[in-house]
Amino acid sequence: MKNSYDLVVIGSGAAGMISAIVSSRNGKDVLLCEQQEKLGPKLKATGGGRCNLTNTLSNEDFMNSFGKNGKFMFDALKDFNHQDLINFLEQIGVETHIPDGFKVFPVTHNSSTIIKALEQELINVGVEVAYSTKVDDIIFEDNCVKKVCTSKGEVITTKVIVATGGLGYPKLGANGDGYTFAKASGHRVTSLHPAMTPLLTKETWVAQCRADTIAKAQVSVNIKKHRNLKKTGDLIFTNKGVRGPVVLDFSREVTPLLEKYGEVPILINMLKGMNEEELFSYIKKRTLANPDFNILQTLETLLPSSVIKELCKLVDADYELKFKDLKGEIRQNLVKILVNTPLTISNHLGFERAMITRGGISLKQINPRTMQSKLVQGLYFCGEVVDLDGPCGGYNLQWSFASGNLAGKLLD
């Protein structure tokens, strides 16, 4: 490690590695600092190691998926959208495919393929990588970057890219350093919450259903002012709560509400959107065709038997009886709970199991055309460390690559 570089990049996730590559390709002398012994520790775990890189949405639809802050991405995506990412990866030897027509994966479905290719490209373009090197401080003078202090000594530089990621999975190196650097240089960091994390429920009956996956479950918040918060996707019951793609997406909305309300009531439609009237009609047709069927047999084409049994217990319905033999009130209550199953989210698994972080460095203090700070000359932020997070499906990795690419151009 020398004593001066044109640019120091902090963090070797997707954003950090591509920013270092882009800068070095443009003739800059670049140092990439990674506090772990290997590159991309969190990237390696992405998507359970399968590495869903991006998706095929248009830029407009992609930005809308991030909510009100999504428009901030306009310039980054215009310069580096999903097709640009596919082309970039092809250039460095990674073949990708789109098996479902939407999600883009390396053909190996292995994140190590991506990391190895990026690592080789870092070598090819001459980026110096400092492993096991923690950046302790960034020194500023007159609102300009002057140097960084690392665990292996001081480095003079006028450009720093902070690509440290969020707080999720601390065992993979997440420690919040990026937020510390931002605050020390006068930037505001919004409230930070775990996102893409399993949720815990007050109700214990879910433990009896943990072997079952519910396809296309519709989940919504049952708080009057937040009823617009809804998601649809596959749901899995666990020993103490719920997980699955829909829950990981939904947790982005729920964890801030947990902090505010203490617990969050939700409703789940496990019948692919069927309402009470439609369910009554379904049961009537099924019963006419199979007059000897009990409740369990009548509903088994809609839900797993374990789920039917637990919901029947909640409304005192004997699932061995025929539907018509239930008392009218119990029959009505069973239909209601089947259509809208109530659960109470009581907690989450914290940053220990959170794939991403909701919140981050305020976008108002970052120039979206360059990713440079509006407060400090030569200081850039990209990737998860800023206040942007998206749903499952390649959104967050695409943002990391796109923002890292833009930051790496070191535009003023």
Short mmCIF file of C-alpha atoms in Angstrom, two decimals:
data_model
loop_
_atom_site.label_atom_id
_atom_site.label_comp_id
_atom_site.label_asym_id
_atom_site.label_seq_id
_atom_site.Cartn_x
_atom_site.Cartn_y
_atom_site.Cartn_z
CA MET A 1 0.00 0.00 0.00
CA LYS A 2 1.41 3.37 -1.07
CA ASN A 3 0.96 6.64 0.78
CA SER A 4 -1.21 8.35 -1.84
CA TYR A 5 -3.86 7.48 -4.44
CA ASP A 6 -6.24 9.36 -6.70
CA LEU A 7 -9.16 7.48 -5.14
CA VAL A 8 -9.83 5.32 -2.09
CA VAL A 9 -12.90 3.06 -2.22
CA ILE A 10 -14.19 1.80 1.13
CA GLY A 11 -16.00 -1.54 0.88
CA SER A 12 -15.85 -4.38 -1.64
CA GLY A 13 -19.49 -5.14 -2.29
CA ALA A 14 -21.03 -4.77 -5.75
CA ALA A 15 -20.98 -0.95 -5.53
CA GLY A 16 -17.42 -0.74 -4.26
CA MET A 17 -15.90 -3.16 -6.74
CA ILE A 18 -17.54 -1.70 -9.84
CA SER A 19 -16.71 1.87 -8.78
CA ALA A 20 -13.04 0.90 -8.38
CA ILE A 21 -13.02 -0.84 -11.78
CA VAL A 22 -14.66 2.10 -13.57
CA SER A 23 -12.28 4.62 -12.00
CA SER A 24 -9.22 2.55 -12.81
CA ARG A 25 -10.38 2.06 -16.39
CA ASN A 26 -10.53 5.85 -16.59
CA GLY A 27 -6.88 6.15 -15.62
CA LYS A 28 -7.17 6.73 -11.86
CA ASP A 29 -4.81 5.23 -9.32
CA VAL A 30 -7.24 3.36 -7.05
CA LEU A 31 -7.01 1.72 -3.63
CA LEU A 32 -9.87 -0.55 -2.56
CA CYS A 33 -10.03 -1.17 1.20
CA GLU A 34 -11.83 -4.26 2.48
CA GLN A 35 -11.82 -4.99 6.21
CA GLN A 36 -12.45 -8.71 5.67
CA GLU A 37 -9.94 -11.24 4.35
CA LYS A 38 -11.87 -11.73 1.09
CA LEU A 39 -13.80 -9.57 -1.35
CA GLY A 40 -17.59 -9.29 -1.38
CA PRO A 41 -18.52 -11.24 1.76
CA LYS A 42 -22.13 -10.04 1.69
CA LEU A 43 -22.39 -10.35 -2.10
CA LYS A 44 -21.46 -14.01 -1.67
CA ALA A 45 -24.56 -14.55 0.48
CA THR A 46 -26.95 -12.71 -1.87
CA GLY A 47 -30.09 -14.65 -2.71
CA GLY A 48 -28.93 -17.62 -0.70
CA GLY A 49 -25.78 -17.64 -2.80
CA ARG A 50 -27.67 -17.85 -6.12
CA CYS A 51 -27.13 -14.13 -6.80
CA ASN A 52 -30.22 -12.62 -8.44
CA LEU A 53 -28.33 -9.78 -10.13
CA THR A 54 -31.10 -7.63 -11.55
CA ASN A 55 -34.41 -7.87 -13.39
CA THR A 56 -35.87 -6.88 -16.74
CA LEU A 57 -38.12 -4.01 -15.65
CA SER A 58 -37.99 -0.72 -17.51
CA ASN A 59 -36.14 2.05 -15.69
CA GLU A 60 -39.45 3.76 -14.89
CA ASP A 61 -41.04 0.66 -13.36
CA PHE A 62 -37.80 -0.17 -11.58
CA MET A 63 -37.68 3.26 -9.91
CA ASN A 64 -41.37 3.06 -8.95
CA SER A 65 -40.65 -0.18 -7.09
CA PHE A 66 -38.51 1.78 -4.63
CA GLY A 67 -41.32 4.15 -3.66
CA LYS A 68 -41.04 7.90 -3.25
CA ASN A 69 -37.21 7.95 -3.30
CA GLY A 70 -36.97 5.92 -6.51
CA LYS A 71 -36.66 8.91 -8.85
CA PHE A 72 -33.24 9.59 -7.32
CA MET A 73 -31.94 6.68 -9.43
CA PHE A 74 -32.80 8.27 -12.78
CA ASP A 75 -29.25 9.23 -13.80
CA ALA A 76 -27.60 6.10 -12.40
CA LEU A 77 -30.02 3.82 -14.28
CA LYS A 78 -29.90 5.90 -17.45
CA ASP A 79 -26.15 5.31 -17.48
CA PHE A 80 -26.22 1.69 -16.30
CA ASN A 81 -29.48 -0.25 -16.52
CA HIS A 82 -30.04 -4.00 -16.38
CA GLN A 83 -28.89 -4.53 -19.97
CA ASP A 84 -25.72 -2.53 -19.29
CA LEU A 85 -25.05 -4.74 -16.26
CA ILE A 86 -25.56 -7.89 -18.34
CA ASN A 87 -23.15 -6.50 -20.97
CA PHE A 88 -20.58 -5.52 -18.34
CA LEU A 89 -20.65 -8.98 -16.80
CA GLU A 90 -20.32 -10.59 -20.22
CA GLN A 91 -17.22 -8.45 -20.87
CA ILE A 92 -15.58 -9.76 -17.71
CA GLY A 93 -16.49 -13.37 -18.50
CA VAL A 94 -19.79 -13.95 -16.70
CA GLU A 95 -22.63 -15.46 -18.71
CA THR A 96 -26.12 -14.67 -17.42
CA HIS A 97 -29.62 -15.92 -18.18
CA ILE A 98 -33.23 -15.07 -17.35
CA PRO A 99 -34.94 -18.39 -16.60
CA ASP A 100 -38.33 -16.89 -15.71
CA GLY A 101 -38.16 -13.96 -18.13
CA PHE A 102 -37.75 -11.50 -15.25
CA LYS A 103 -34.95 -12.30 -12.79
CA VAL A 104 -31.37 -12.26 -14.10
CA PHE A 105 -28.87 -14.79 -12.69
CA PRO A 106 -25.38 -15.96 -13.57
CA VAL A 107 -25.87 -19.24 -15.43
CA THR A 108 -24.00 -20.95 -12.59
CA HIS A 109 -26.54 -19.62 -10.06
CA ASN A 110 -23.53 -19.09 -7.83
CA SER A 111 -22.46 -15.73 -6.42
CA SER A 112 -18.84 -16.88 -6.30
CA THR A 113 -18.84 -16.67 -10.11
CA ILE A 114 -19.54 -12.93 -9.88
CA ILE A 115 -17.01 -12.28 -7.14
CA LYS A 116 -14.22 -14.15 -8.94
CA ALA A 117 -14.86 -12.28 -12.18
CA LEU A 118 -14.90 -8.88 -10.43
CA GLU A 119 -11.76 -9.79 -8.50
CA GLN A 120 -9.97 -10.74 -11.71
CA GLU A 121 -11.08 -7.50 -13.37
CA LEU A 122 -9.77 -5.49 -10.42
CA ILE A 123 -6.39 -7.13 -11.05
CA ASN A 124 -6.64 -6.62 -14.81
CA VAL A 125 -7.24 -2.87 -14.53
CA GLY A 126 -4.65 -2.33 -11.82
CA VAL A 127 -6.74 -1.62 -8.72
CA GLU A 128 -4.75 -2.21 -5.54
CA VAL A 129 -6.83 -4.16 -3.03
CA ALA A 130 -5.97 -3.84 0.65
CA TYR A 131 -7.47 -6.85 2.44
CA SER A 132 -8.03 -6.92 6.22
CA THR A 133 -7.75 -3.14 6.13
CA LYS A 134 -10.22 -1.09 8.12
CA VAL A 135 -10.72 2.58 7.35
CA ASP A 136 -10.98 4.32 10.73
CA ASP A 137 -11.47 7.91 9.62
CA ILE A 138 -11.73 10.28 6.66
CA ILE A 139 -9.95 13.59 7.15
CA PHE A 140 -11.39 16.77 5.62
CA GLU A 141 -10.05 20.28 5.23
CA ASP A 142 -12.15 23.21 3.98
CA ASN A 143 -14.96 20.79 3.07
CA CYS A 144 -12.63 18.75 0.86
CA VAL A 145 -11.28 15.21 1.27
CA LYS A 146 -7.59 15.21 2.27
CA LYS A 147 -6.73 11.71 3.48
CA VAL A 148 -8.00 8.51 5.06
CA CYS A 149 -6.69 6.82 8.19
CA THR A 150 -6.60 3.03 7.92
CA SER A 151 -5.55 0.22 10.23
CA LYS A 152 -2.37 0.03 8.10
CA GLY A 153 -1.53 3.71 8.04
CA GLU A 154 -2.60 7.02 6.50
CA VAL A 155 -3.28 7.49 2.79
CA ILE A 156 -3.39 10.86 1.05
CA THR A 157 -6.24 11.24 -1.44
CA THR A 158 -8.72 13.82 -2.71
CA LYS A 159 -11.45 11.33 -3.62
CA VAL A 160 -13.21 8.76 -1.42
CA ILE A 161 -16.13 6.51 -2.37
CA VAL A 162 -18.03 5.15 0.63
CA ALA A 163 -19.56 1.80 -0.40
CA THR A 164 -19.75 0.18 3.01
CA GLY A 165 -23.29 -1.20 2.77
CA GLY A 166 -25.81 -1.25 5.59
CA LEU A 167 -26.12 -2.96 8.96
CA GLY A 168 -27.46 -6.33 7.79
CA TYR A 169 -25.53 -9.52 8.58
CA PRO A 170 -22.85 -8.08 10.90
CA LYS A 171 -21.09 -11.46 10.87
CA LEU A 172 -20.23 -10.66 7.24
CA GLY A 173 -18.59 -7.39 8.24
CA ALA A 174 -21.44 -4.87 8.41
CA ASN A 175 -20.69 -2.38 11.18
CA GLY A 176 -22.22 0.94 10.18
CA ASP A 177 -18.92 2.67 9.40
CA GLY A 178 -20.42 4.41 6.37
CA TYR A 179 -23.01 6.11 8.53
CA THR A 180 -20.30 7.16 10.98
CA PHE A 181 -18.25 8.73 8.16
CA ALA A 182 -21.37 10.48 6.85
CA LYS A 183 -22.37 11.93 10.22
CA ALA A 184 -18.80 13.06 10.95
CA SER A 185 -18.84 15.06 7.71
CA GLY A 186 -22.16 16.74 8.50
CA HIS A 187 -24.58 14.43 6.66
CA ARG A 188 -27.93 13.33 7.99
CA VAL A 189 -28.65 9.63 8.34
CA THR A 190 -32.32 8.65 8.40
CA SER A 191 -33.74 6.08 10.81
CA LEU A 192 -32.24 2.66 10.18
CA HIS A 193 -34.37 -0.50 10.25
CA PRO A 194 -33.77 -4.15 9.35
CA ALA A 195 -35.37 -5.11 6.03
CA MET A 196 -35.74 -8.39 4.16
CA THR A 197 -35.89 -10.25 7.45
CA PRO A 198 -38.23 -12.96 8.82
CA LEU A 199 -40.97 -11.72 11.16
CA LEU A 200 -42.13 -13.11 14.50
CA THR A 201 -45.79 -13.43 15.51
CA LYS A 202 -47.62 -13.25 18.83
CA GLU A 203 -49.76 -16.21 17.71
CA THR A 204 -48.24 -19.63 18.37
CA TRP A 205 -50.46 -21.72 16.07
CA VAL A 206 -48.17 -20.94 13.13
CA ALA A 207 -45.67 -23.48 14.50
CA GLN A 208 -48.09 -26.28 13.56
CA CYS A 209 -47.96 -25.18 9.90
CA ARG A 210 -44.24 -24.68 9.44
CA ALA A 211 -43.84 -27.36 6.80
CA ASP A 212 -46.19 -25.60 4.41
CA THR A 213 -45.66 -22.89 1.76
CA ILE A 214 -48.63 -20.74 0.78
CA ALA A 215 -48.35 -19.58 -2.84
CA LYS A 216 -49.42 -16.05 -3.82
CA ALA A 217 -50.49 -15.05 -0.32
CA GLN A 218 -51.75 -11.47 -0.03
CA VAL A 219 -50.48 -9.72 3.10
CA SER A 220 -51.65 -6.32 4.34
CA VAL A 221 -51.21 -4.13 7.42
CA ASN A 222 -54.40 -3.95 9.49
CA ILE A 223 -53.88 -0.44 10.85
CA LYS A 224 -56.30 2.13 9.46
CA LYS A 225 -53.73 4.71 8.31
CA HIS A 226 -51.42 2.05 6.84
CA ARG A 227 -53.88 -0.23 5.01
CA ASN A 228 -52.33 0.71 1.68
CA LEU A 229 -49.27 -1.35 2.64
CA LYS A 230 -49.78 -4.67 0.83
CA LYS A 231 -47.64 -7.37 -0.77
CA THR A 232 -48.31 -10.61 -2.63
CA GLY A 233 -46.02 -13.62 -2.82
CA ASP A 234 -45.10 -16.98 -1.36
CA LEU A 235 -45.39 -17.25 2.42
CA ILE A 236 -43.84 -19.83 4.72
CA PHE A 237 -44.85 -20.43 8.34
CA THR A 238 -42.03 -20.91 10.84
CA ASN A 239 -41.77 -22.14 14.40
CA LYS A 240 -42.21 -18.58 15.69
CA GLY A 241 -43.62 -16.56 12.81
CA VAL A 242 -43.50 -16.15 9.05
CA ARG A 243 -40.93 -15.88 6.30
CA GLY A 244 -40.76 -16.39 2.55
CA PRO A 245 -40.41 -13.89 -0.33
CA VAL A 246 -43.59 -11.97 0.51
CA VAL A 247 -42.51 -11.57 4.14
CA LEU A 248 -39.00 -10.44 3.20
CA ASP A 249 -40.53 -7.76 0.97
CA PHE A 250 -43.18 -6.85 3.51
CA SER A 251 -40.70 -6.55 6.38
CA ARG A 252 -39.39 -3.33 4.80
CA GLU A 253 -42.74 -1.75 5.68
CA VAL A 254 -43.30 -3.52 8.99
CA THR A 255 -40.05 -2.95 10.90
CA PRO A 256 -40.47 0.85 11.09
CA LEU A 257 -44.09 0.34 12.22
CA LEU A 258 -42.97 -2.08 14.94
CA GLU A 259 -40.75 0.64 16.35
CA LYS A 260 -43.67 3.06 16.28
CA TYR A 261 -46.53 0.85 17.52
CA GLY A 262 -44.81 -2.00 19.39
CA GLU A 263 -46.75 -4.61 17.41
CA VAL A 264 -48.36 -4.66 13.98
CA PRO A 265 -51.63 -6.48 13.18
CA ILE A 266 -51.72 -7.93 9.67
CA LEU A 267 -54.23 -9.80 7.53
CA ILE A 268 -53.31 -12.64 5.18
CA ASN A 269 -55.45 -13.88 2.32
CA MET A 270 -54.14 -17.37 1.56
CA LEU A 271 -56.75 -18.04 -1.13
CA LYS A 272 -55.16 -16.10 -4.00
CA GLY A 273 -57.45 -13.15 -3.44
CA MET A 274 -60.75 -15.03 -3.10
CA ASN A 275 -63.36 -13.04 -1.12
CA GLU A 276 -66.05 -14.37 1.24
CA GLU A 277 -68.75 -14.57 -1.42
CA GLU A 278 -66.43 -16.45 -3.78
CA LEU A 279 -65.38 -18.84 -1.03
CA PHE A 280 -69.01 -19.60 -0.12
CA SER A 281 -69.68 -20.27 -3.80
CA TYR A 282 -66.62 -22.55 -4.04
CA ILE A 283 -67.65 -24.52 -0.96
CA LYS A 284 -71.21 -24.91 -2.29
CA LYS A 285 -70.00 -26.29 -5.64
CA ARG A 286 -67.48 -28.60 -3.98
CA THR A 287 -70.10 -29.87 -1.54
CA LEU A 288 -72.64 -30.54 -4.31
CA ALA A 289 -70.05 -32.54 -6.20
CA ASN A 290 -68.87 -34.36 -3.06
CA PRO A 291 -71.76 -34.47 -0.54
CA ASP A 292 -69.90 -36.79 1.86
CA PHE A 293 -66.82 -34.53 2.21
CA ASN A 294 -66.08 -33.01 5.61
CA ILE A 295 -64.61 -29.52 5.98
CA LEU A 296 -61.02 -30.74 5.71
CA GLN A 297 -61.74 -32.60 2.48
CA THR A 298 -63.77 -29.71 1.07
CA LEU A 299 -60.99 -27.15 1.59
CA GLU A 300 -57.91 -29.27 0.95
CA THR A 301 -57.57 -28.07 -2.65
CA LEU A 302 -57.26 -24.49 -1.34
CA LEU A 303 -54.97 -24.85 1.67
CA PRO A 304 -52.68 -27.38 3.37
CA SER A 305 -54.51 -29.51 5.91
CA SER A 306 -52.37 -28.23 8.80
CA VAL A 307 -53.49 -24.66 8.07
CA ILE A 308 -57.16 -25.65 7.73
CA LYS A 309 -57.04 -27.46 11.08
CA GLU A 310 -55.49 -24.51 12.90
CA LEU A 311 -57.94 -21.99 11.46
CA CYS A 312 -60.85 -24.27 12.33
CA LYS A 313 -59.61 -24.46 15.91
CA LEU A 314 -59.50 -20.66 16.14
CA VAL A 315 -63.23 -20.39 15.43
CA ASP A 316 -64.28 -23.60 17.24
CA ALA A 317 -65.18 -25.38 13.99
CA ASP A 318 -64.95 -29.18 13.97
CA TYR A 319 -63.15 -29.90 10.71
CA GLU A 320 -64.45 -33.47 10.69
CA LEU A 321 -68.00 -32.21 10.26
CA LYS A 322 -69.58 -31.31 6.96
CA PHE A 323 -69.70 -27.59 6.29
CA LYS A 324 -73.51 -27.50 6.32
CA ASP A 325 -73.57 -29.10 9.79
CA LEU A 326 -71.73 -26.20 11.40
CA LYS A 327 -73.73 -23.60 13.32
CA GLY A 328 -74.42 -20.53 11.20
CA GLU A 329 -72.21 -18.18 13.23
CA ILE A 330 -69.28 -20.61 13.27
CA ARG A 331 -69.69 -21.19 9.54
CA GLN A 332 -69.55 -17.44 8.93
CA ASN A 333 -66.53 -17.02 11.21
CA LEU A 334 -64.68 -19.83 9.45
CA VAL A 335 -65.18 -18.20 6.06
CA LYS A 336 -64.04 -14.84 7.45
CA ILE A 337 -60.83 -16.24 8.95
CA LEU A 338 -60.08 -18.25 5.82
CA VAL A 339 -60.35 -15.11 3.65
CA ASN A 340 -58.61 -12.77 6.08
CA THR A 341 -56.38 -14.60 8.52
CA PRO A 342 -55.25 -12.24 11.30
CA LEU A 343 -51.75 -12.35 12.72
CA THR A 344 -49.90 -9.98 15.02
CA ILE A 345 -46.29 -9.20 14.18
CA SER A 346 -44.56 -8.83 17.52
CA ASN A 347 -40.90 -8.64 16.53
CA HIS A 348 -38.30 -9.37 13.88
CA LEU A 349 -34.92 -11.08 13.82
CA GLY A 350 -33.00 -7.81 13.71
CA PHE A 351 -29.99 -6.90 11.64
CA GLU A 352 -28.50 -10.33 12.35
CA ARG A 353 -30.83 -11.79 9.70
CA ALA A 354 -31.60 -8.68 7.64
CA MET A 355 -30.43 -8.84 4.03
CA ILE A 356 -30.69 -5.08 3.61
CA THR A 357 -31.11 -1.91 5.66
CA ARG A 358 -34.05 0.47 5.36
CA GLY A 359 -32.87 4.07 5.68
CA GLY A 360 -29.43 5.56 5.22
CA ILE A 361 -27.60 8.73 4.21
CA SER A 362 -30.08 11.42 3.20
CA LEU A 363 -30.53 11.65 -0.56
CA LYS A 364 -31.04 15.40 -0.24
CA GLN A 365 -27.33 15.74 0.51
CA ILE A 366 -26.14 13.65 -2.47
CA ASN A 367 -26.05 14.80 -6.09
CA PRO A 368 -27.98 12.14 -8.08
CA ARG A 369 -26.07 13.01 -11.26
CA THR A 370 -22.69 12.15 -9.71
CA MET A 371 -23.28 10.44 -6.32
CA GLN A 372 -20.99 13.11 -4.84
CA SER A 373 -21.82 14.72 -1.53
CA LYS A 374 -23.33 18.18 -1.75
CA LEU A 375 -21.46 19.09 1.44
CA VAL A 376 -17.95 17.74 0.90
CA GLN A 377 -15.89 17.94 -2.29
CA GLY A 378 -14.48 14.57 -3.33
CA LEU A 379 -16.73 12.44 -1.09
CA TYR A 380 -19.07 9.99 -2.86
CA PHE A 381 -21.65 7.55 -1.55
CA CYS A 382 -23.18 4.57 -3.36
CA GLY A 383 -25.09 1.36 -2.84
CA GLU A 384 -26.98 0.37 0.28
CA VAL A 385 -25.38 3.00 2.52
CA VAL A 386 -27.72 5.65 1.07
CA ASP A 387 -31.44 5.95 1.85
CA LEU A 388 -32.72 3.62 -0.88
CA ASP A 389 -33.90 0.04 -0.54
CA GLY A 390 -36.03 -2.08 -2.82
CA PRO A 391 -37.91 -5.38 -2.76
CA CYS A 392 -36.58 -8.86 -3.47
CA GLY A 393 -35.85 -9.65 -7.10
CA GLY A 394 -32.51 -8.10 -8.07
CA TYR A 395 -33.51 -4.53 -7.25
CA ASN A 396 -30.90 -3.81 -4.61
CA LEU A 397 -27.98 -5.35 -6.47
CA GLN A 398 -28.87 -3.44 -9.64
CA TRP A 399 -28.94 -0.22 -7.63
CA SER A 400 -25.55 -1.05 -6.10
CA PHE A 401 -23.98 -1.69 -9.50
CA ALA A 402 -25.62 1.36 -11.12
CA SER A 403 -24.75 3.79 -8.33
CA GLY A 404 -21.23 2.36 -8.03
CA ASN A 405 -20.70 2.78 -11.75
CA LEU A 406 -21.83 6.42 -11.57
CA ALA A 407 -19.75 7.19 -8.48
CA GLY A 408 -16.71 5.58 -10.06
CA LYS A 409 -16.75 8.15 -12.87
CA LEU A 410 -15.82 10.76 -10.22
CA LEU A 411 -17.94 13.44 -11.88
CA ASP A 412 -17.97 16.83 -10.15
#
